[in-house]
Structure formats: C-alpha cells, structure tokens
JSON list of C-alpha atoms and ligand atoms in Angstrom, two decimals:
[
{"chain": "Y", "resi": 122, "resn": "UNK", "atom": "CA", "xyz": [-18.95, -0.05, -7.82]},
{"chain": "Y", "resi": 123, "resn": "UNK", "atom": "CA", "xyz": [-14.96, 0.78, -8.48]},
{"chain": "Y", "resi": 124, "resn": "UNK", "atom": "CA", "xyz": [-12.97, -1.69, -7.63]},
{"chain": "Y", "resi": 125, "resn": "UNK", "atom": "CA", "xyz": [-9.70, -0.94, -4.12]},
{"chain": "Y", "resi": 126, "resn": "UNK", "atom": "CA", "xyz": [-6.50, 0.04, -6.01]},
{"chain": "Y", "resi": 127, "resn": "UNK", "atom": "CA", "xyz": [-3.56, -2.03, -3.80]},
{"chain": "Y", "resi": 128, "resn": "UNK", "atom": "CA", "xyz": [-0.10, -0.79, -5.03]},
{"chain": "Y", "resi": 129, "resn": "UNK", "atom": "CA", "xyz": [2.65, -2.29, -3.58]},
{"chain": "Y", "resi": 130, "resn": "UNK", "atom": "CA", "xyz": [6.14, -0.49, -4.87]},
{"chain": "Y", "resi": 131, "resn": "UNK", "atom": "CA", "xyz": [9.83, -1.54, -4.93]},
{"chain": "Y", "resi": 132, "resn": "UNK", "atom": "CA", "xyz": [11.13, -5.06, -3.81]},
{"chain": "Y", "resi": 133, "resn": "UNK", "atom": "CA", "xyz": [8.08, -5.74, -2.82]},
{"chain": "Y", "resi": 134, "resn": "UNK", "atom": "CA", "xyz": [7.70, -8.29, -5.97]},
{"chain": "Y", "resi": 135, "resn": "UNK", "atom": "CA", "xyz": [10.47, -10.09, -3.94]},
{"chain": "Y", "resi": 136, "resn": "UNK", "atom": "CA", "xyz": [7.99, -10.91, -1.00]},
{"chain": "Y", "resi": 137, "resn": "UNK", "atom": "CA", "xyz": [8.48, -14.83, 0.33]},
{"chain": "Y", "resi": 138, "resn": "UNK", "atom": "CA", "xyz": [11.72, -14.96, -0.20]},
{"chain": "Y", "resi": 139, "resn": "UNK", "atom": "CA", "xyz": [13.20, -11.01, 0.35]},
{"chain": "Y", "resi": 140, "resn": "UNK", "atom": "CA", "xyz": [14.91, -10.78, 4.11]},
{"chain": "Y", "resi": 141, "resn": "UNK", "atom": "CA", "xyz": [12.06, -13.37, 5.36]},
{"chain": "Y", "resi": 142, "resn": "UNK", "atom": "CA", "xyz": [12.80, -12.76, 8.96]},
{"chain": "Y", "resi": 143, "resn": "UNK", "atom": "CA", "xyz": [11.27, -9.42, 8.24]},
{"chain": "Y", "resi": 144, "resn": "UNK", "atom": "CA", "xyz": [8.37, -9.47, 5.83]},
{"chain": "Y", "resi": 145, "resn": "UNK", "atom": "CA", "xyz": [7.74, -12.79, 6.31]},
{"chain": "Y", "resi": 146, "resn": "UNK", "atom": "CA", "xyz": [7.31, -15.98, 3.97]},
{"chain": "Y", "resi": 147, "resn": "UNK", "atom": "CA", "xyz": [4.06, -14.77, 2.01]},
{"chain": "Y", "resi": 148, "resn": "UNK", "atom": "CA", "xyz": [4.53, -13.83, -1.39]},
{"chain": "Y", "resi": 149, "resn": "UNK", "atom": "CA", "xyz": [3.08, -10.98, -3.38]},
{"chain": "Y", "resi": 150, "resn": "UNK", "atom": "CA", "xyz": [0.40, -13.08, -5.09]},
{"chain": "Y", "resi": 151, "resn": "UNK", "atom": "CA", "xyz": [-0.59, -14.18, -1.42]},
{"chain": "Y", "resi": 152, "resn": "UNK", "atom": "CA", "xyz": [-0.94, -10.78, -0.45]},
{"chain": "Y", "resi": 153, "resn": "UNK", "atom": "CA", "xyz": [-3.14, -10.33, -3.50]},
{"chain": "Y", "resi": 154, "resn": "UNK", "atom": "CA", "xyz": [-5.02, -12.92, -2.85]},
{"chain": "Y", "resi": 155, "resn": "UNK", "atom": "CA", "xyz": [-5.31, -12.04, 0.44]},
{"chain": "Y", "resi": 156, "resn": "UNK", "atom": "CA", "xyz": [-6.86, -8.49, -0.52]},
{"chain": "Y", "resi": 157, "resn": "UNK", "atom": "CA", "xyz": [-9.12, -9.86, -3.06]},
{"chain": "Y", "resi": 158, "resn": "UNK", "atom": "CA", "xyz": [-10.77, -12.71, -0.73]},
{"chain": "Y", "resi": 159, "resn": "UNK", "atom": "CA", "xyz": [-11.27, -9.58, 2.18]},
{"chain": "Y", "resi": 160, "resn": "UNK", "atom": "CA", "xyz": [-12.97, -7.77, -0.34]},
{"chain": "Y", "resi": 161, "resn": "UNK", "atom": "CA", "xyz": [-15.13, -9.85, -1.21]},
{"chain": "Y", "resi": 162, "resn": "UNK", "atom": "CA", "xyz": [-17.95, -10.67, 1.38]},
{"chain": "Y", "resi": 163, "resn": "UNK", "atom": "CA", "xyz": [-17.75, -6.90, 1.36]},
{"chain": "Y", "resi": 164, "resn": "UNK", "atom": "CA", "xyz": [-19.07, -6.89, -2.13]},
{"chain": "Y", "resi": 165, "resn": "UNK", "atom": "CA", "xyz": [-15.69, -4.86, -3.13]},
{"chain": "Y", "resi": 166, "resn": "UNK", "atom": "CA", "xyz": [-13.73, -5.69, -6.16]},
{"chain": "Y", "resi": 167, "resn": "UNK", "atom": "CA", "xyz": [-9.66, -4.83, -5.95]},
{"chain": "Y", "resi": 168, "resn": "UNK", "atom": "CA", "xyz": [-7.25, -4.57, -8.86]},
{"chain": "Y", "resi": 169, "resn": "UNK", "atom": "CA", "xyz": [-3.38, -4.95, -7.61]},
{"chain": "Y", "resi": 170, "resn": "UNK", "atom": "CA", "xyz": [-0.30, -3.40, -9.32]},
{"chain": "Y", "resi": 171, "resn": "UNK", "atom": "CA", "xyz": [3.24, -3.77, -8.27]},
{"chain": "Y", "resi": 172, "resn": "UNK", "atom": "CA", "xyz": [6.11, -1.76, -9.93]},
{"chain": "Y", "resi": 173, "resn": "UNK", "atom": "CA", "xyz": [9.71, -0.63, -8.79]},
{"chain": "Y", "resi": 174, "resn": "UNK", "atom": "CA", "xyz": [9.33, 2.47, -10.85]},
{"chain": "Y", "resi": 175, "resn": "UNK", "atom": "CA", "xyz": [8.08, 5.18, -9.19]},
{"chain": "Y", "resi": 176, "resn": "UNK", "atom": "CA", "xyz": [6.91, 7.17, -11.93]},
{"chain": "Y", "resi": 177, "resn": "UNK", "atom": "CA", "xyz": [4.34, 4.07, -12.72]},
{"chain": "Y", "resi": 178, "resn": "UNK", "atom": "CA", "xyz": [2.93, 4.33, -9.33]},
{"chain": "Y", "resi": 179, "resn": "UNK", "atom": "CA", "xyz": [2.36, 7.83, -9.49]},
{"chain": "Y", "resi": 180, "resn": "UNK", "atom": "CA", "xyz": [0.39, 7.13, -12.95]},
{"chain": "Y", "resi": 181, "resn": "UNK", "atom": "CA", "xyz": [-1.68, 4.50, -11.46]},
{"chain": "Y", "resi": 182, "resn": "UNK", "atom": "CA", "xyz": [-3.01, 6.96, -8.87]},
{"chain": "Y", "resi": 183, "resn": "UNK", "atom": "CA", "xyz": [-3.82, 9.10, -11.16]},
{"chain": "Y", "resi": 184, "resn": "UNK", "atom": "CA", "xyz": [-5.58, 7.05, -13.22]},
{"chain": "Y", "resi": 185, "resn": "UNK", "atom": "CA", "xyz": [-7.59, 5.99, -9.63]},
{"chain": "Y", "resi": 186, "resn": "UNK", "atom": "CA", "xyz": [-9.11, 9.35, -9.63]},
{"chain": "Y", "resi": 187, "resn": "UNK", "atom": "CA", "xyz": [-11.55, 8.24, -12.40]},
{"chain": "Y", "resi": 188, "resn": "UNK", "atom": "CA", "xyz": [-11.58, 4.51, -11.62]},
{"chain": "Y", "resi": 189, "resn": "UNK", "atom": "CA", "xyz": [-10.76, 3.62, -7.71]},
{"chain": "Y", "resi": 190, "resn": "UNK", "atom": "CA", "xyz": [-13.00, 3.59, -4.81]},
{"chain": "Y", "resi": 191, "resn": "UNK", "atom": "CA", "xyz": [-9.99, 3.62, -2.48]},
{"chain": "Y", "resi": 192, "resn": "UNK", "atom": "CA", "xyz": [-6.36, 2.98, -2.37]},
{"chain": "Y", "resi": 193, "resn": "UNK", "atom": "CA", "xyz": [-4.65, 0.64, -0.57]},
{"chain": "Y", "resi": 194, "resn": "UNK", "atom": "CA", "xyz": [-0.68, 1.35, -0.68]},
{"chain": "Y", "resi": 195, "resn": "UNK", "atom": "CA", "xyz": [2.94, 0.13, 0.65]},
{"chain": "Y", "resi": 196, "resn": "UNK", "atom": "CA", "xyz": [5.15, 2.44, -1.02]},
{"chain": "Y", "resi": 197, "resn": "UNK", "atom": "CA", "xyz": [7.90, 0.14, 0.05]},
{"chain": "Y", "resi": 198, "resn": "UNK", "atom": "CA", "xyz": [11.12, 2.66, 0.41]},
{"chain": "Y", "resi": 199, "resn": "UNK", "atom": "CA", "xyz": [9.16, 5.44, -1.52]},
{"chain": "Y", "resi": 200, "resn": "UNK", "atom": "CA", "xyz": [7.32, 6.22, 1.68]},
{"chain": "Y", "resi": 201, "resn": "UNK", "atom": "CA", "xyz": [10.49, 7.88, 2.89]},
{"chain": "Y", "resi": 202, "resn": "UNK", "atom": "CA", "xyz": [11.36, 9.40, -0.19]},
{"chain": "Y", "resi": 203, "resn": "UNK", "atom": "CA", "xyz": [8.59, 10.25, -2.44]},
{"chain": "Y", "resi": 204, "resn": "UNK", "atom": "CA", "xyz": [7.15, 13.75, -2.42]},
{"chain": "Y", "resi": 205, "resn": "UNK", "atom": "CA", "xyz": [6.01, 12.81, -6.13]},
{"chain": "Y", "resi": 206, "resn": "UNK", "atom": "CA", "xyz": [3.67, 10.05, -4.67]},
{"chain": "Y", "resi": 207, "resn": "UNK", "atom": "CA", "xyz": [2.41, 12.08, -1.90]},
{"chain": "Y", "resi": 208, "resn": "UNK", "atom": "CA", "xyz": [1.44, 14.94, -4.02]},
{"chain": "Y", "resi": 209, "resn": "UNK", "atom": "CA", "xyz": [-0.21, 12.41, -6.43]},
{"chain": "Y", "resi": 210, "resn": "UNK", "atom": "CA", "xyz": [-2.25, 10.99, -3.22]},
{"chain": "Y", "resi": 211, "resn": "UNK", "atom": "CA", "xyz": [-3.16, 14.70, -2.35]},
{"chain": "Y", "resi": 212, "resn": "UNK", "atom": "CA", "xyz": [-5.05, 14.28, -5.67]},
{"chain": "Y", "resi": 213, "resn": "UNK", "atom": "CA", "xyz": [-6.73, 11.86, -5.04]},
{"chain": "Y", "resi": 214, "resn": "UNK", "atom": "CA", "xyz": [-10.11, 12.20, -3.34]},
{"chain": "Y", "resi": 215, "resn": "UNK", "atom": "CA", "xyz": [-10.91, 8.82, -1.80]},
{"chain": "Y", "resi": 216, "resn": "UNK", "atom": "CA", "xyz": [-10.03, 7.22, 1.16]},
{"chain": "Y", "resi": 217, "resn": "UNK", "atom": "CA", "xyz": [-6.09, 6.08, 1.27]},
{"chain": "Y", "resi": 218, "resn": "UNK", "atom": "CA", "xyz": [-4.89, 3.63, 3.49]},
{"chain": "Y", "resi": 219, "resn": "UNK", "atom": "CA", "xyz": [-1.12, 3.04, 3.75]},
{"chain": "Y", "resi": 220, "resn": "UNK", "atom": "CA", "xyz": [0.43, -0.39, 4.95]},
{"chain": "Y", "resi": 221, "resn": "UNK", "atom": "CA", "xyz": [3.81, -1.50, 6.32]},
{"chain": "Y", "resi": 222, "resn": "UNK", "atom": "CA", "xyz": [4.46, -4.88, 6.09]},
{"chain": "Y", "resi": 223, "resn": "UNK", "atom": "CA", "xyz": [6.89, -4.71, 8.95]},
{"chain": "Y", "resi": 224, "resn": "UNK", "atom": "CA", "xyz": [7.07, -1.58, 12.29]},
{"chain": "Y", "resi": 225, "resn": "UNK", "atom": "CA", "xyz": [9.31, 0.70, 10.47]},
{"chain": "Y", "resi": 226, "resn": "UNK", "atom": "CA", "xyz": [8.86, 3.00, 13.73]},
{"chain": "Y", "resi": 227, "resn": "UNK", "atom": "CA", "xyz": [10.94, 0.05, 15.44]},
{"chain": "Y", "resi": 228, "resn": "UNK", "atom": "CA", "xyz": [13.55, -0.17, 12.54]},
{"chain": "Y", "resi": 229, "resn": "UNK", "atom": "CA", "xyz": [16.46, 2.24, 11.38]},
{"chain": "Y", "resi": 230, "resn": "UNK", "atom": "CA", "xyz": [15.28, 5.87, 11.90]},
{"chain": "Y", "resi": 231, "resn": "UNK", "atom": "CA", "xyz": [15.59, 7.06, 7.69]},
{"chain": "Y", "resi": 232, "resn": "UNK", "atom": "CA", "xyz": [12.31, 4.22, 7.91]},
{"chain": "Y", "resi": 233, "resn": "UNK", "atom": "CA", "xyz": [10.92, 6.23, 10.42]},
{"chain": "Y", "resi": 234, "resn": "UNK", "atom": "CA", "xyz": [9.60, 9.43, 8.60]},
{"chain": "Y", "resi": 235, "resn": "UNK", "atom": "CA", "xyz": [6.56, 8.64, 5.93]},
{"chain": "Y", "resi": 236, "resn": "UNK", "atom": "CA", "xyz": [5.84, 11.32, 3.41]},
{"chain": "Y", "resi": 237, "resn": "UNK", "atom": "CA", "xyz": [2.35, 9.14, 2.58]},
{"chain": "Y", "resi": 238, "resn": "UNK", "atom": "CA", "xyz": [0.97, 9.18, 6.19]},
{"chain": "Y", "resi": 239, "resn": "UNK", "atom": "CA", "xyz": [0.55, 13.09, 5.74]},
{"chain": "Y", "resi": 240, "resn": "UNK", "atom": "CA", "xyz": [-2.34, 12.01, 3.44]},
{"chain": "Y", "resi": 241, "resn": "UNK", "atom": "CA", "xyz": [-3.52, 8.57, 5.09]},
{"chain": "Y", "resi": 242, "resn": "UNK", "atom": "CA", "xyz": [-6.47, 8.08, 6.35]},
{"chain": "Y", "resi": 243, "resn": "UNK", "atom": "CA", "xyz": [-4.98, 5.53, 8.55]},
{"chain": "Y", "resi": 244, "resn": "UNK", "atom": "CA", "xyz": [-1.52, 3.76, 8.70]},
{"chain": "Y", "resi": 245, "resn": "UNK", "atom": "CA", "xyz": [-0.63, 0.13, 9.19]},
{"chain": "Y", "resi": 246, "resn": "UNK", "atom": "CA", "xyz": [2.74, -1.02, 10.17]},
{"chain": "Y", "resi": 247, "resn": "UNK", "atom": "CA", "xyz": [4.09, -3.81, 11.98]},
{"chain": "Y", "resi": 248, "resn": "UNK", "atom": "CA", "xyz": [1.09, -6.70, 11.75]},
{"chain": "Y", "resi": 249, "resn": "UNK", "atom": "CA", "xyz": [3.13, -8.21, 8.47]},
{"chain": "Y", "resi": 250, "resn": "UNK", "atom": "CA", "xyz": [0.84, -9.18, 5.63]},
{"chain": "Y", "resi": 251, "resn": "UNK", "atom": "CA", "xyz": [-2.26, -9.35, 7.55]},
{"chain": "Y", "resi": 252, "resn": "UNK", "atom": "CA", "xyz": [-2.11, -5.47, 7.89]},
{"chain": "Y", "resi": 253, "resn": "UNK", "atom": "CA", "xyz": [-3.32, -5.48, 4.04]},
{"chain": "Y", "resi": 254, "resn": "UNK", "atom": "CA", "xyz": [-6.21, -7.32, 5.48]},
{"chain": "Y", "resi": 255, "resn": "UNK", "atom": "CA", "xyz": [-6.83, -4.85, 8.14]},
{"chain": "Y", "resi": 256, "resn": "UNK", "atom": "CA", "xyz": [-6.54, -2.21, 5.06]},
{"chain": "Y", "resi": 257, "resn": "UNK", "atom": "CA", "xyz": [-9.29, -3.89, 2.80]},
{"chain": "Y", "resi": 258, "resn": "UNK", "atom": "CA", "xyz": [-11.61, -3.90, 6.06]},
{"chain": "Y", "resi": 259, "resn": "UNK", "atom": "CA", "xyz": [-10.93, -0.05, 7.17]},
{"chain": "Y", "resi": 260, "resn": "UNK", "atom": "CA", "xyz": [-11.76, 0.83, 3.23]},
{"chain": "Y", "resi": 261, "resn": "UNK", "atom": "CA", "xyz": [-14.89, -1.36, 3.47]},
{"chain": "Y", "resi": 262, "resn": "UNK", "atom": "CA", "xyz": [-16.00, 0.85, 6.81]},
{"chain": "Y", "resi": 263, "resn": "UNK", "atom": "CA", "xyz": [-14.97, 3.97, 5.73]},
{"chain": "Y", "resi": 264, "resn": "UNK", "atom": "CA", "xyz": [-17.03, 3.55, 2.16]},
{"chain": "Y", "resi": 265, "resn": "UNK", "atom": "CA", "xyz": [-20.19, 1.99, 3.73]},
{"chain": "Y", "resi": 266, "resn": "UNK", "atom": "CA", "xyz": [-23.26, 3.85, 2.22]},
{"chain": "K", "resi": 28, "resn": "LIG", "atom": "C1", "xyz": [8.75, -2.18, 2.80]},
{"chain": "K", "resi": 28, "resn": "LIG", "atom": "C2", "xyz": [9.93, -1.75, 2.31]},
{"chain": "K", "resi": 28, "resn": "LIG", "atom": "O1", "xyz": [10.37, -2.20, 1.14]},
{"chain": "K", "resi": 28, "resn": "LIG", "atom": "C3", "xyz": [10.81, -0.83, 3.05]},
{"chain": "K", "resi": 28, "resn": "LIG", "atom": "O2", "xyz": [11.57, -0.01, 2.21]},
{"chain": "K", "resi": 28, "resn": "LIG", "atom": "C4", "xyz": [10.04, 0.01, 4.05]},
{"chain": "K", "resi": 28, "resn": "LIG", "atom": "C5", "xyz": [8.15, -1.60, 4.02]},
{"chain": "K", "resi": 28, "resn": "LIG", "atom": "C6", "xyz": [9.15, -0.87, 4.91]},
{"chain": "K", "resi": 28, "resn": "LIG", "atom": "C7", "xyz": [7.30, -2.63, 4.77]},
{"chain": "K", "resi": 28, "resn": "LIG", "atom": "O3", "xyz": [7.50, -2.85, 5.96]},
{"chain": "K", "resi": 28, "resn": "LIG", "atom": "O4", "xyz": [6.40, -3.18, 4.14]},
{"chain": "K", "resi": 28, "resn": "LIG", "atom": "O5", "xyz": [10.93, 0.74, 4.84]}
]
C-alpha cells in the first residue's frame, strides 16, 4: 500500500515555539508523530516533508502521483498565494485533504481566500494540530476498499 504524503510548507518548521497563542505549543515532529500513530491502526504508512520553498512542494506532489495514496497538506501562507501548488494538486489523482492549523476564516481576510480548497476533498481549519488527525482519519475513510 503507498504510504499519506503530509506536507507542511513555510514557518511551519517553527511550530512550538512560532506565535504559540496561535498554532499552539506542538512542534512539527509532534505533528508527525501525530500523523504517523493515526495511521497506523489504519494499516496506513505516511511519509512527512516540510520545506519553505515552494518549488520543493510542488515537486513532492508530483512525485505523489507515482508513490502517494493521499495527501495530507498545510500550505502554510502558500494557500493564499500559490496557483503553482494548486495546479500541481489538480494533477494529482488521489484524495487531498488540506489542514489549517488555526480558523483562518476568523483571521485577517488575505487568510481568508485558499487557492488549495478548489481541489480539496475536504478542508480543516481551526481544531489546531489535532485537525491533522482528523486528516489521517478522512484519508483512511475515503480509501477504504
Ligand atoms: C499556517 C500559516 O503559516 C499561515 O500562513 C496560514 C496556517 C494559516 C495554519 O493555520 O496552519 O494563513
């Protein structure tokens, strides 16, 4: 079976210690963690990446046509910017999940438009790390045999 792609994008390495009051004090390997360990009893593997460079997020989707089940993704502040990862989601043909560690609808309004969701298959914001959680679980129903 191929493994969940997570991708988390820019700052996002900075989690547990990055404006704590609003994505909270977990850190990135916790998320990971976190992703792996829901996964699991599901009999799903996940492989995490993390990058501030778009182009390398972009490549890693790409390469998840041949080798991802699913993708799990905060595009951190590439969600409101990126066509470039959008288009490279279009590509994709699995099921795409896209996760907000914090309710960007509730925040400034430039975090309020997300190119991604025009390709989700559902869209988590606002339920800080745990929404990865709920992420893992949605790919594990939505790729049930
Ligand atoms: C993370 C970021 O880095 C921001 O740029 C987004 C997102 C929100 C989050 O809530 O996980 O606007």
């Amino acid at each position: 079976m191929k493994p969940i792609l997570v991708l988390n994008g820019p700052n996002l390495n900075l989690l547990g210690t990055r404006e704590p009051e609003v994505y909270g004090r977990e850190t990135l390997a916790d998320v990971e963690a976190l992703c792996v360990a829901t996964a699991k009893p599901h009999g799903l593997d996940v492989v995490c990446h993390q990058s501030n460079r778009e182009y390398e997020i972009i490549d890693w989707i790409h390469e998840a046509r041949e080798t991802a089940l699913a993708i799990v993704i905060n595009p951190g502040a590439f969600t409101h910017t990126s066509i470039a990862i959008l288009d490279a989601l279009n590509a994709f043909p699995g099921p795409v999940v896209e996760v907000h560690i914090s309710n960007i609808h509730r925040r400034e309004t430039f975090r309020h438009h997300s190119y991604v969701s025009g390709r989700a298959d559902a869209v988590i914001a606002g339920a800080g790390v745990q929404g990865y959680a709920f992420a893992v679980e949605r790919v594990a129903r939505l790729t049930k045999g």
